[in-house]
Short mmCIF file of C-alpha atoms in Angstrom, two decimals:
data_model
loop_
_atom_site.label_atom_id
_atom_site.label_comp_id
_atom_site.label_asym_id
_atom_site.label_seq_id
_atom_site.Cartn_x
_atom_site.Cartn_y
_atom_site.Cartn_z
CA MET X 1 -1.25 -18.78 11.61
CA GLY X 2 -2.80 -15.32 11.89
CA ASP X 3 -4.23 -13.03 9.28
CA MET X 4 -1.91 -11.82 6.52
CA ARG X 5 -0.98 -8.21 7.34
CA LEU X 6 -1.03 -6.15 4.15
CA VAL X 7 0.01 -2.60 3.31
CA VAL X 8 -1.66 -0.64 0.53
CA VAL X 9 0.56 2.02 -1.05
CA GLY X 10 -1.13 4.84 -2.92
CA ALA X 11 -4.00 4.22 -0.51
CA ALA X 12 -5.86 7.48 -1.18
CA GLY X 13 -5.97 7.03 -4.95
CA ARG X 14 -8.79 5.42 -6.92
CA MET X 15 -7.18 1.95 -7.00
CA GLY X 16 -5.75 2.34 -3.51
CA ARG X 17 -9.19 2.90 -2.04
CA LEU X 18 -10.52 -0.16 -3.85
CA LEU X 19 -7.59 -2.19 -2.51
CA VAL X 20 -8.15 -1.00 1.06
CA LYS X 21 -11.76 -2.10 0.74
CA ALA X 22 -10.78 -5.46 -0.81
CA VAL X 23 -8.26 -6.19 1.96
CA HIS X 24 -10.85 -5.29 4.59
CA GLU X 25 -13.45 -7.58 2.99
CA THR X 26 -11.13 -10.55 2.36
CA PRO X 27 -11.09 -13.19 5.10
CA GLY X 28 -7.60 -13.96 6.33
CA THR X 29 -6.21 -10.49 5.59
CA VAL X 30 -5.99 -7.32 7.60
CA LEU X 31 -4.91 -3.83 6.62
CA ALA X 32 -1.63 -3.27 8.46
CA ALA X 33 -0.91 0.17 7.01
CA ALA X 34 -1.90 2.61 4.30
CA VAL X 35 0.75 4.74 2.60
CA GLU X 36 0.60 7.97 0.61
CA ARG X 37 3.29 10.34 -0.62
CA GLU X 38 4.80 12.97 1.67
CA GLY X 39 2.67 16.11 1.60
CA SER X 40 -0.54 14.32 0.61
CA PRO X 41 -3.64 16.02 2.00
CA PHE X 42 -4.84 12.55 3.08
CA LEU X 43 -2.05 11.93 5.62
CA GLY X 44 -3.51 11.14 9.03
CA ARG X 45 -6.97 10.32 7.64
CA ASP X 46 -8.39 6.87 8.35
CA ALA X 47 -7.87 4.59 5.33
CA GLY X 48 -11.22 2.90 5.88
CA ASP X 49 -13.07 6.21 5.86
CA LEU X 50 -11.38 7.09 2.55
CA ALA X 51 -12.33 3.68 1.11
CA GLY X 52 -15.92 3.88 2.28
CA THR X 53 -15.72 0.95 4.70
CA GLY X 54 -15.96 3.03 7.85
CA ALA X 55 -13.08 3.68 10.20
CA LEU X 56 -10.50 0.88 10.41
CA GLY X 57 -8.13 2.56 12.84
CA VAL X 58 -5.41 2.72 10.18
CA PRO X 59 -4.24 6.29 9.56
CA VAL X 60 -2.66 7.07 6.20
CA THR X 61 1.09 7.59 6.63
CA SER X 62 4.07 8.54 4.51
CA ASN X 63 6.50 6.53 6.67
CA VAL X 64 7.22 3.53 4.46
CA ASP X 65 9.78 1.92 6.77
CA GLU X 66 7.36 1.99 9.68
CA ALA X 67 4.46 0.77 7.52
CA PHE X 68 6.45 -2.19 6.16
CA ALA X 69 8.07 -3.14 9.49
CA ASP X 70 5.18 -5.24 10.82
CA ALA X 71 3.64 -6.37 7.52
CA ASP X 72 3.64 -9.57 5.50
CA GLY X 73 3.15 -7.92 2.12
CA VAL X 74 2.46 -4.76 0.17
CA ILE X 75 0.01 -4.18 -2.69
CA ASP X 76 1.17 -1.51 -5.13
CA PHE X 77 -0.86 0.13 -7.92
CA THR X 78 1.10 3.41 -7.94
CA ALA X 79 3.39 5.04 -10.52
CA PRO X 80 6.50 3.42 -12.03
CA ALA X 81 9.07 5.48 -10.07
CA ALA X 82 7.20 4.89 -6.82
CA THR X 83 6.90 1.17 -7.54
CA VAL X 84 10.67 0.83 -7.98
CA ALA X 85 11.22 2.61 -4.65
CA PHE X 86 8.59 0.47 -2.91
CA ALA X 87 10.21 -2.67 -4.35
CA ARG X 88 13.50 -1.75 -2.71
CA ALA X 89 11.79 -1.01 0.60
CA ALA X 90 9.80 -4.28 0.47
CA ALA X 91 12.97 -6.26 -0.27
CA GLU X 92 14.76 -4.61 2.64
CA ALA X 93 11.81 -5.40 4.92
CA GLY X 94 11.67 -8.98 3.64
CA ILE X 95 8.01 -8.78 2.61
CA VAL X 96 6.09 -9.74 -0.52
CA HIS X 97 5.53 -6.94 -3.07
CA VAL X 98 2.53 -7.40 -5.37
CA VAL X 99 2.70 -4.96 -8.29
CA GLY X 100 -0.24 -3.86 -10.40
CA THR X 101 1.42 -0.70 -11.68
CA THR X 102 1.23 -0.13 -15.43
CA GLY X 103 3.60 1.78 -17.68
CA LEU X 104 6.81 0.29 -16.31
CA SER X 105 9.79 0.81 -18.60
CA GLU X 106 12.43 -1.79 -19.38
CA ALA X 107 14.69 -0.03 -16.86
CA ASP X 108 11.94 -0.19 -14.22
CA LEU X 109 11.43 -3.89 -14.89
CA ALA X 110 15.16 -4.51 -14.64
CA ALA X 111 15.22 -2.69 -11.29
CA LEU X 112 12.35 -4.81 -10.02
#
């Protein structure tokens, strides 16, 4: 079995950068994609450069479907509304969705 291919959503944020670094440094995992919102000034930048690991060859994208297509799981420390949307996309892609988002409402939890 190969390395677990993980996507970090919210990759340019404070927690996202830490997660990119953690995935890079964890044996058995590889950063498959890094996602940010449409219009982010970080789109196209290398996720490793943003995280301080050096270039990883993984440009930040806003294309969730493409990012999730060849991944095993997604790590999400974003905002409640984004988390609900990422949960739907992860379910459709058939991948694991690990949520660290805080502030989820009862409605958000029900949607998850």
